[in-house]
PDB file of C-alpha atoms in Angstrom:
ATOM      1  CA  UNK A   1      92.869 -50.590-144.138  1.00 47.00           C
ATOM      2  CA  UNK A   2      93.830 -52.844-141.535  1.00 53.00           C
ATOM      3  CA  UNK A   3      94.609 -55.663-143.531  1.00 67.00           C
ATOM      4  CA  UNK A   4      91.433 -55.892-145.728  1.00 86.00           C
ATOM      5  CA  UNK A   5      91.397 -55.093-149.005  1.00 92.00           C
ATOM      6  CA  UNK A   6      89.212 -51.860-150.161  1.00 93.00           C
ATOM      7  CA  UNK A   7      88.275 -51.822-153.643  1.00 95.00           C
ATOM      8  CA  UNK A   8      84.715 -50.369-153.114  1.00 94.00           C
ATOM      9  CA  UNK A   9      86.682 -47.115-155.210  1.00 95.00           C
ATOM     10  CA  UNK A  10      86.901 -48.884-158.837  1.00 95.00           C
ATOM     11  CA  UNK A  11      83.407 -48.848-160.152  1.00 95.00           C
ATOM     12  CA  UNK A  12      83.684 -44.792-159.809  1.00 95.00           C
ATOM     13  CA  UNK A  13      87.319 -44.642-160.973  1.00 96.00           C
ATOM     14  CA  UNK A  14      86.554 -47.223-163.914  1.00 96.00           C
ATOM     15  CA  UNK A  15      85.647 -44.232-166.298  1.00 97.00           C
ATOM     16  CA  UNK A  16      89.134 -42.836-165.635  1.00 97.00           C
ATOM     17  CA  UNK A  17      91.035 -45.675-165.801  1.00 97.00           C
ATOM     18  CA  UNK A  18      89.549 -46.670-169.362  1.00 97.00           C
ATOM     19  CA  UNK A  19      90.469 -43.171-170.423  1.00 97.00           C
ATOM     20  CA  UNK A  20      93.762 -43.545-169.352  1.00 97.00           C
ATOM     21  CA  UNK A  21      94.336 -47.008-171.127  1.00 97.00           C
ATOM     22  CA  UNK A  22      92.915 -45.694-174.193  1.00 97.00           C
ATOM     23  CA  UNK A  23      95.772 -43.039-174.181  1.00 97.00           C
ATOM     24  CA  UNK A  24      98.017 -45.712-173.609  1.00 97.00           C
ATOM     25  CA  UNK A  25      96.881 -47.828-176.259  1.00 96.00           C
ATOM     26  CA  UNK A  26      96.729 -45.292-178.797  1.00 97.00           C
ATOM     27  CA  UNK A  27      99.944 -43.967-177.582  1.00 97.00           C
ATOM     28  CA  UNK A  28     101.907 -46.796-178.123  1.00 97.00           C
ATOM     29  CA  UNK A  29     100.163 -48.195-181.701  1.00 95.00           C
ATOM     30  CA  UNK A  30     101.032 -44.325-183.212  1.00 97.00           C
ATOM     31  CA  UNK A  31     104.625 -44.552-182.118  1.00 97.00           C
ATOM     32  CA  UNK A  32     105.027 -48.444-182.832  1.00 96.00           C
ATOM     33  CA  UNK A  33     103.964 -48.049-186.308  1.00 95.00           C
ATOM     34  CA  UNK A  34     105.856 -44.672-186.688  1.00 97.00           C
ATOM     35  CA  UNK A  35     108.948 -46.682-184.996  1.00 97.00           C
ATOM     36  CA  UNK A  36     108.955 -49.300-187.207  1.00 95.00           C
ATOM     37  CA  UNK A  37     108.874 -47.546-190.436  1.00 95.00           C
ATOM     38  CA  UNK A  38     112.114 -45.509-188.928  1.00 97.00           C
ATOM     39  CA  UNK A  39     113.552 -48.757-188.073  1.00 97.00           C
ATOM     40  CA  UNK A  40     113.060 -50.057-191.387  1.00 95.00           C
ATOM     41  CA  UNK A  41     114.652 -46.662-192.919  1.00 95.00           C
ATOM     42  CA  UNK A  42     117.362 -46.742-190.273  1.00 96.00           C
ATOM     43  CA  UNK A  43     118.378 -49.998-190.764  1.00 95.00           C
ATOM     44  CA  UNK A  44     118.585 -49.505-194.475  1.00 93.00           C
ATOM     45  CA  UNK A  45     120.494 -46.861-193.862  1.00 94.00           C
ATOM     46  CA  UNK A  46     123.038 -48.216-191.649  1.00 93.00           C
ATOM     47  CA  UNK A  47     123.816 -50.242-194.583  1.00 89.00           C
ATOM     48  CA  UNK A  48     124.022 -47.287-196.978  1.00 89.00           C
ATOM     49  CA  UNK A  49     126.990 -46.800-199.531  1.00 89.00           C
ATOM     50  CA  UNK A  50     127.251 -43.356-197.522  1.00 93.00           C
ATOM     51  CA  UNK A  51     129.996 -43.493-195.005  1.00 95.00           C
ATOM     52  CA  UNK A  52     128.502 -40.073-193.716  1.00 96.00           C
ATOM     53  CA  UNK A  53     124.803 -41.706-193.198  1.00 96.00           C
ATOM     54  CA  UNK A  54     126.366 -45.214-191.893  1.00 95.00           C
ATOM     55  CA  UNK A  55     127.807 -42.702-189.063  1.00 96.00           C
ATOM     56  CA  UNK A  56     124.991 -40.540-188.348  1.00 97.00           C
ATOM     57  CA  UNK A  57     122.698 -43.471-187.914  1.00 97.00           C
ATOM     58  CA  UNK A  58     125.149 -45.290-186.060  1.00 96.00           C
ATOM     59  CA  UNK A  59     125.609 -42.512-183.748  1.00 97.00           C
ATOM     60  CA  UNK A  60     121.827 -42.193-183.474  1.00 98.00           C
ATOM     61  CA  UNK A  61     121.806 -45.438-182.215  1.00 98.00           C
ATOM     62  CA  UNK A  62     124.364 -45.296-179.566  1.00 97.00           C
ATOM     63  CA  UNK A  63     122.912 -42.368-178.254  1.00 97.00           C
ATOM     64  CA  UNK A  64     119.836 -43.304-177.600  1.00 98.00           C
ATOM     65  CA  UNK A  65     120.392 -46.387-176.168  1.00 97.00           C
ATOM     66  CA  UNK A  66     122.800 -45.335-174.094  1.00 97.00           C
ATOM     67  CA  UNK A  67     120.837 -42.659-172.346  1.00 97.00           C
ATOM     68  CA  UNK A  68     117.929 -43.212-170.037  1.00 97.00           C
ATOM     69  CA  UNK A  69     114.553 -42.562-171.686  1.00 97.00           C
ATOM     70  CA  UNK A  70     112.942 -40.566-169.067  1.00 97.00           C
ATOM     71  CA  UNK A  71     116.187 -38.077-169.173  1.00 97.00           C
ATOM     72  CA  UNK A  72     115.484 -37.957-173.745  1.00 97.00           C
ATOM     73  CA  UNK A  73     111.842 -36.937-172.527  1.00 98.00           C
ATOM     74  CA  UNK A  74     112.312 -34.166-170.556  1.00 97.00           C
ATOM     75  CA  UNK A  75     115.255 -33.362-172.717  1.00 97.00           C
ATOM     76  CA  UNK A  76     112.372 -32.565-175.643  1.00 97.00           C
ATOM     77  CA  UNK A  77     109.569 -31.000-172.762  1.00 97.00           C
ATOM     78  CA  UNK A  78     111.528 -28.895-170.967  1.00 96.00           C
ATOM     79  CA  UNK A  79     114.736 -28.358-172.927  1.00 96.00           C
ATOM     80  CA  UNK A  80     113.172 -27.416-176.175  1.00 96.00           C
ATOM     81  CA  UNK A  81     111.254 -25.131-175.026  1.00 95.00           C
ATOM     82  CA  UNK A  82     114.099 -22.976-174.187  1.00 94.00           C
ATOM     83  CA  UNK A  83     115.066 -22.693-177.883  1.00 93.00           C
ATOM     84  CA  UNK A  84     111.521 -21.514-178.591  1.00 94.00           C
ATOM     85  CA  UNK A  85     109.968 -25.108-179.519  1.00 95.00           C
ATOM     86  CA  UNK A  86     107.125 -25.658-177.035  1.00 95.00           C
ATOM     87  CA  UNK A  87     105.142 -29.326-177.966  1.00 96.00           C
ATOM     88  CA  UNK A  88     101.930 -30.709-176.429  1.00 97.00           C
ATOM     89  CA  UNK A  89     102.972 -32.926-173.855  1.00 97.00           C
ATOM     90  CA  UNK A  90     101.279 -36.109-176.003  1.00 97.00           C
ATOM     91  CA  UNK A  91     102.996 -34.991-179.187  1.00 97.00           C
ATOM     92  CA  UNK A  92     106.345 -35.106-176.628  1.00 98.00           C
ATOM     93  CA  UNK A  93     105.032 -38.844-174.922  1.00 98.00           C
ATOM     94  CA  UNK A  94     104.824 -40.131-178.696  1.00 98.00           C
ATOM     95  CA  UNK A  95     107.812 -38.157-180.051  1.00 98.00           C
ATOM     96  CA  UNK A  96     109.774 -39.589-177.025  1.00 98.00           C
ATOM     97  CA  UNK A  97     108.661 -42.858-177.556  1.00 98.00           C
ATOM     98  CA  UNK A  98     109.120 -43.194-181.205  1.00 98.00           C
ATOM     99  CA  UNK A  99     112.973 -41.426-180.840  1.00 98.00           C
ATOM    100  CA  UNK A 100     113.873 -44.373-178.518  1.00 97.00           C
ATOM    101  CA  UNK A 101     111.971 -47.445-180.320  1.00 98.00           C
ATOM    102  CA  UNK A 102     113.535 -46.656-183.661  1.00 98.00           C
ATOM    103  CA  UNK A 103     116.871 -46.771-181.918  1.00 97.00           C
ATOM    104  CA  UNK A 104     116.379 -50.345-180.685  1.00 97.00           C
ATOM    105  CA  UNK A 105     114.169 -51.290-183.982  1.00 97.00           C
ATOM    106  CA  UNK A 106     117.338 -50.597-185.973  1.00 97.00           C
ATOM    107  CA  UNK A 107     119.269 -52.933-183.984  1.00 96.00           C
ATOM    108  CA  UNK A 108     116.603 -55.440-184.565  1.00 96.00           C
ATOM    109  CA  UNK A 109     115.063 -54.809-187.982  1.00 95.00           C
ATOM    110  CA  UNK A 110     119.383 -55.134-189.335  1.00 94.00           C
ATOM    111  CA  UNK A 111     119.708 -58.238-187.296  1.00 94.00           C
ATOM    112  CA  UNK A 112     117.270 -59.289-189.626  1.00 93.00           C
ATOM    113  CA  UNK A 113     118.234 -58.249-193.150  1.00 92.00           C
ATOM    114  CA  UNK A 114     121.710 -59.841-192.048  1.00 90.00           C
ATOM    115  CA  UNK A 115     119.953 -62.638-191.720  1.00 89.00           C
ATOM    116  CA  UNK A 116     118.222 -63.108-194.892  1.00 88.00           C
ATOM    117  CA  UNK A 117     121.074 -64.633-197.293  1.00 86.00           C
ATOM    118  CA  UNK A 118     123.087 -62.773-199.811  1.00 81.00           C
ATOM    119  CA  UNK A 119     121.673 -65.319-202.712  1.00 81.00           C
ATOM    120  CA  UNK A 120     118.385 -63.908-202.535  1.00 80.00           C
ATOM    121  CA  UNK A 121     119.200 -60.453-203.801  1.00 77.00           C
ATOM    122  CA  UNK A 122     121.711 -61.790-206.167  1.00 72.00           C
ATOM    123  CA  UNK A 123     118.289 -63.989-207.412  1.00 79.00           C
ATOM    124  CA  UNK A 124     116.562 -60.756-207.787  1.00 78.00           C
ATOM    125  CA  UNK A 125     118.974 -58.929-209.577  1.00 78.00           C
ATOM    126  CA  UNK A 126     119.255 -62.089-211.936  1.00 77.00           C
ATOM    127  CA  UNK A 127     115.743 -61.151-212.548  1.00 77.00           C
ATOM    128  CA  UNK A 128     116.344 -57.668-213.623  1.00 74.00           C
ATOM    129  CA  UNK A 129     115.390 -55.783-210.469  1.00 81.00           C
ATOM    130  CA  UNK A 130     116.423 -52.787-209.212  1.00 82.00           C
ATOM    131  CA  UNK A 131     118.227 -52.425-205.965  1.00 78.00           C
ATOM    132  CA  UNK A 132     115.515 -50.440-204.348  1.00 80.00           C
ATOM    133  CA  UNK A 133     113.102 -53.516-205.627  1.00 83.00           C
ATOM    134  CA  UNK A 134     114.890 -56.116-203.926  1.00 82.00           C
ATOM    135  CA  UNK A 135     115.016 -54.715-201.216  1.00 83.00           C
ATOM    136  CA  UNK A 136     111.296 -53.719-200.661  1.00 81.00           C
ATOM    137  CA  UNK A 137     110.057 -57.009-202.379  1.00 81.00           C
ATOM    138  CA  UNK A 138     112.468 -59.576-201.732  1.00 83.00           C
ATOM    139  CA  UNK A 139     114.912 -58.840-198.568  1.00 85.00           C
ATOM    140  CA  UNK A 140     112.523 -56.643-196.305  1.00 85.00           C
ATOM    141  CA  UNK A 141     109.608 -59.372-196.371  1.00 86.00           C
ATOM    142  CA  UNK A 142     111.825 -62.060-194.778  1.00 86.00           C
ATOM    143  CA  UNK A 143     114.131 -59.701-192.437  1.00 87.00           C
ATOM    144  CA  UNK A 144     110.059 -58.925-191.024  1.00 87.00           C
ATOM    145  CA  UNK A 145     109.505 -62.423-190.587  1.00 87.00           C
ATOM    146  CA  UNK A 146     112.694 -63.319-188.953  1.00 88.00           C
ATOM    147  CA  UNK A 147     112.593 -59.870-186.484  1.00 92.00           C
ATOM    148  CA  UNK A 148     108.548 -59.939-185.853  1.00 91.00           C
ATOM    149  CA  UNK A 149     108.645 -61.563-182.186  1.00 92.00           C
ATOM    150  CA  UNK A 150     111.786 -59.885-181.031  1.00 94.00           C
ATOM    151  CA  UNK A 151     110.227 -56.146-182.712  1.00 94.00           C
ATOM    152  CA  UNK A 152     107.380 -57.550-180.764  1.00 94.00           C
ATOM    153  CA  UNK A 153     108.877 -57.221-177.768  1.00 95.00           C
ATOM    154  CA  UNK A 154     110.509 -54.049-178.052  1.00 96.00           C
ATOM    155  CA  UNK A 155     107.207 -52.697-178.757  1.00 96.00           C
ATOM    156  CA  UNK A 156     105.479 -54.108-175.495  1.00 97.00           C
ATOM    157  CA  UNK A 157     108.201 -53.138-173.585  1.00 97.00           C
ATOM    158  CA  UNK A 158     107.952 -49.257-174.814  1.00 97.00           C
ATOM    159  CA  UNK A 159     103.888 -49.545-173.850  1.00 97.00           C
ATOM    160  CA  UNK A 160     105.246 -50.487-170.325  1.00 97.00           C
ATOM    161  CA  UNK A 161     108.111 -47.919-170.354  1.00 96.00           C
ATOM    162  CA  UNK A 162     105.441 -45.310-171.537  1.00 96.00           C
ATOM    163  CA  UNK A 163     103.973 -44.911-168.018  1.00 97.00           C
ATOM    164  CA  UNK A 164     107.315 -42.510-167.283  1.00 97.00           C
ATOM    165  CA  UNK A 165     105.278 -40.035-169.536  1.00 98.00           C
ATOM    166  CA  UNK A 166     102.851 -39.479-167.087  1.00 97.00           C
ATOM    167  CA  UNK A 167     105.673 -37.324-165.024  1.00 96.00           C
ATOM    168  CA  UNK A 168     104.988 -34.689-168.289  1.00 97.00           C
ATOM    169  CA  UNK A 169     101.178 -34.695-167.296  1.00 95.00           C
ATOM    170  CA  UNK A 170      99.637 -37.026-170.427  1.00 97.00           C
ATOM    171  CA  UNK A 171      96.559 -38.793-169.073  1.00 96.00           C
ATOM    172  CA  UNK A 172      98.080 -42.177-169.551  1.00 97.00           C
ATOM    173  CA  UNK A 173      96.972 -45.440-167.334  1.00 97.00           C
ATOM    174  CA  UNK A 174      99.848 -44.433-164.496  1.00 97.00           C
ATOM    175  CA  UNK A 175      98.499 -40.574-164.727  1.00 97.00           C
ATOM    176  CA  UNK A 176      94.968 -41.227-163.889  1.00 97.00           C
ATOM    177  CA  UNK A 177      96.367 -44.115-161.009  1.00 97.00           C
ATOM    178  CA  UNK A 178      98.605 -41.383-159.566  1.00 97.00           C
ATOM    179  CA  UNK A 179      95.206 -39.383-159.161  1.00 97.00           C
ATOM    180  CA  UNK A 180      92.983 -42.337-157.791  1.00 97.00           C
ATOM    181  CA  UNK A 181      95.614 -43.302-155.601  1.00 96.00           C
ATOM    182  CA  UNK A 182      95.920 -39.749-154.331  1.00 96.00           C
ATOM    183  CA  UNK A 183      91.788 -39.314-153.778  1.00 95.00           C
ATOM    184  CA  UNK A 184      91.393 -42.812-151.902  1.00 95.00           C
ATOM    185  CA  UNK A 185      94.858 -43.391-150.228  1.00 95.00           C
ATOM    186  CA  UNK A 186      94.672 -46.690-151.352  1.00 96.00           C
ATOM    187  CA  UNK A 187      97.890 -46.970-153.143  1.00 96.00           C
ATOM    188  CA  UNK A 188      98.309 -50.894-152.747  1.00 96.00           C
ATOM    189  CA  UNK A 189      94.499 -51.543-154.357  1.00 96.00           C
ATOM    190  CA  UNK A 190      95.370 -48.502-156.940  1.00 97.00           C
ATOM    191  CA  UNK A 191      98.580 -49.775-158.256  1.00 97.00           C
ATOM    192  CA  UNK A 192      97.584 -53.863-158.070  1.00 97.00           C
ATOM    193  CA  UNK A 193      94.743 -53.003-160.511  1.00 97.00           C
ATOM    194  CA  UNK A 194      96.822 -50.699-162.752  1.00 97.00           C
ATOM    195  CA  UNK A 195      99.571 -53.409-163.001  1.00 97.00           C
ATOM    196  CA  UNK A 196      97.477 -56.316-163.827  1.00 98.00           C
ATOM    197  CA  UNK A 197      95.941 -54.184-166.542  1.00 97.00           C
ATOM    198  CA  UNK A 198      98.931 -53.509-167.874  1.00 98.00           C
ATOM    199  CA  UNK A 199      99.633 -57.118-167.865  1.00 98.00           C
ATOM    200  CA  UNK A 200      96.130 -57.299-169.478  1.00 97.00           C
ATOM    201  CA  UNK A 201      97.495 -54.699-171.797  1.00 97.00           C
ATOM    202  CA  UNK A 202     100.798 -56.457-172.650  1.00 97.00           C
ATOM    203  CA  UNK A 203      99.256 -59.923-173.575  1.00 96.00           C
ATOM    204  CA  UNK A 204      97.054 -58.424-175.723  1.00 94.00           C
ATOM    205  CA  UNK A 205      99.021 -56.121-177.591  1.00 94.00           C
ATOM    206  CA  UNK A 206     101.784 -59.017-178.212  1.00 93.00           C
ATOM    207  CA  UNK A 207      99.113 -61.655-179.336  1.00 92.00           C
ATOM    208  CA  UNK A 208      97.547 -58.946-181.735  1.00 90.00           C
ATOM    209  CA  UNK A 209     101.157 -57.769-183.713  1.00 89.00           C
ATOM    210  CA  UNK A 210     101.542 -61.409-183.716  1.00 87.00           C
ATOM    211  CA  UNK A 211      98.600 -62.458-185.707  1.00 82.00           C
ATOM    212  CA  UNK A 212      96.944 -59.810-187.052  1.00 62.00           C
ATOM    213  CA  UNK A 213      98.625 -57.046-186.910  1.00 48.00           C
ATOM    214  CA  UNK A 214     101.297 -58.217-188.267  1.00 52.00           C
ATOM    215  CA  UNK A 215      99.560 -59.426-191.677  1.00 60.00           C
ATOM    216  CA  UNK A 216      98.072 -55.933-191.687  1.00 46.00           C
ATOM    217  CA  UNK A 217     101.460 -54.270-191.284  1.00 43.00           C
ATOM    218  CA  UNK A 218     103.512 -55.998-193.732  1.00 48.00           C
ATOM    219  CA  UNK A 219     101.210 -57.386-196.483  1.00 56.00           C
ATOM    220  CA  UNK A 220     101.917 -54.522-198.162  1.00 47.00           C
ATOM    221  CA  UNK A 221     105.396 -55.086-198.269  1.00 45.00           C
ATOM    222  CA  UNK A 222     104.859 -59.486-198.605  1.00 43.00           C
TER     223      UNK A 222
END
């Protein structure tokens, strides 16, 4: 290279590179809104009359968040198979992904019911509601509001802990780098575009479960 920069490569590699963020993208947005829906569950859950769920949720959590997630993913690609359950490796990526964003999301999405004070369910049972009603229409709408910018985070930082999936062969961003990289032994050029568009990637995501996503996420529950 000898000290000049080559990146004569990225008009030919820009069809590959789009596919590859496009996997991301939708990668992340299936397990996100599968994640928080467990979270939600989880959370709820944790806080269950049920000594035996309060455990097995609890134990969920400690699990998975104290193990690494690239050792959970190749736990479910290559261990399962040897019990006979053989996955797709994106059903694995977003499987993966999902198992270790709920864990975290519980954390986050309890922080927040905590948070939302007792006199507001004892103001919706005053109004006849049922348990299951107060907690869907009165607690879980504030615990979201309270939670949304650290669940926010979580979220971004699973998109950018996603590119360990491509060591299971999905065609993610880092996949289709790997291969560039590998064709033009540019690594430097390769992986300086691939990280600023996953900078591109982060901003963007954050800014849109922010603002719009989030309305479209909750209103239903609001």
């Amino acid at each position: 290279m000898g000290g000049n920069l080559d990146f004569g490569w990225l008009g030919d590699a820009s069809a590959a590179i789009a596919r590859g963020a496009a996997t991301t993208i939708g990668m992340i947005l299936v397990s996100a809104l599968l994640g928080v829906v467990l979270s939600v569950i989880g959370a709820a859950g944790r806080r269950s009359r049920h000594v035996a769920i309060r455990y097995f949720v609890t134990g969920y959590v400690e699990l998975i968040r104290n193990t690494p997630f690239i050792v959970q993913m190749f736990f479910i690609f290559f261990g399962l198979p040897s019990i006979g359950l053989v996955l797709n490796p994106l059903v694995v990526a977003i499987l993966a992904i999902t198992i270790n964003l709920t864990a975290y999301g519980i954390e986050i999405v309890g922080a927040g019911l905590d948070a939302v004070p007792r006199g507001q369910s004892e103001a919706g049972m005053a109004l006849g509601l049922r348990p299951g009603q107060i907690f869907v229409k009165v607690v879980l709408p504030q615990a979201l509001r309270v939670i949304s910018p650290a669940l926010t985070s979580q979220i971004v930082i699973m998109m950018l802990e996603s590119a360990a999936v491509s060591q299971i062969a999905v065609k993610e961003l880092t996949y289709e780098a790997d291969l560039i990289q590998a064709r033009t032994f540019l690594p430097f050029e390769t992986y300086l575009v691939v990280a600023l568009i996953y900078l591109g990637l982060s901003i963007i995501l954050r800014r849109v479960l922010l603002n719009g996503g989030q309305r479209f996420l909750f209103r239903g529950a609001i």
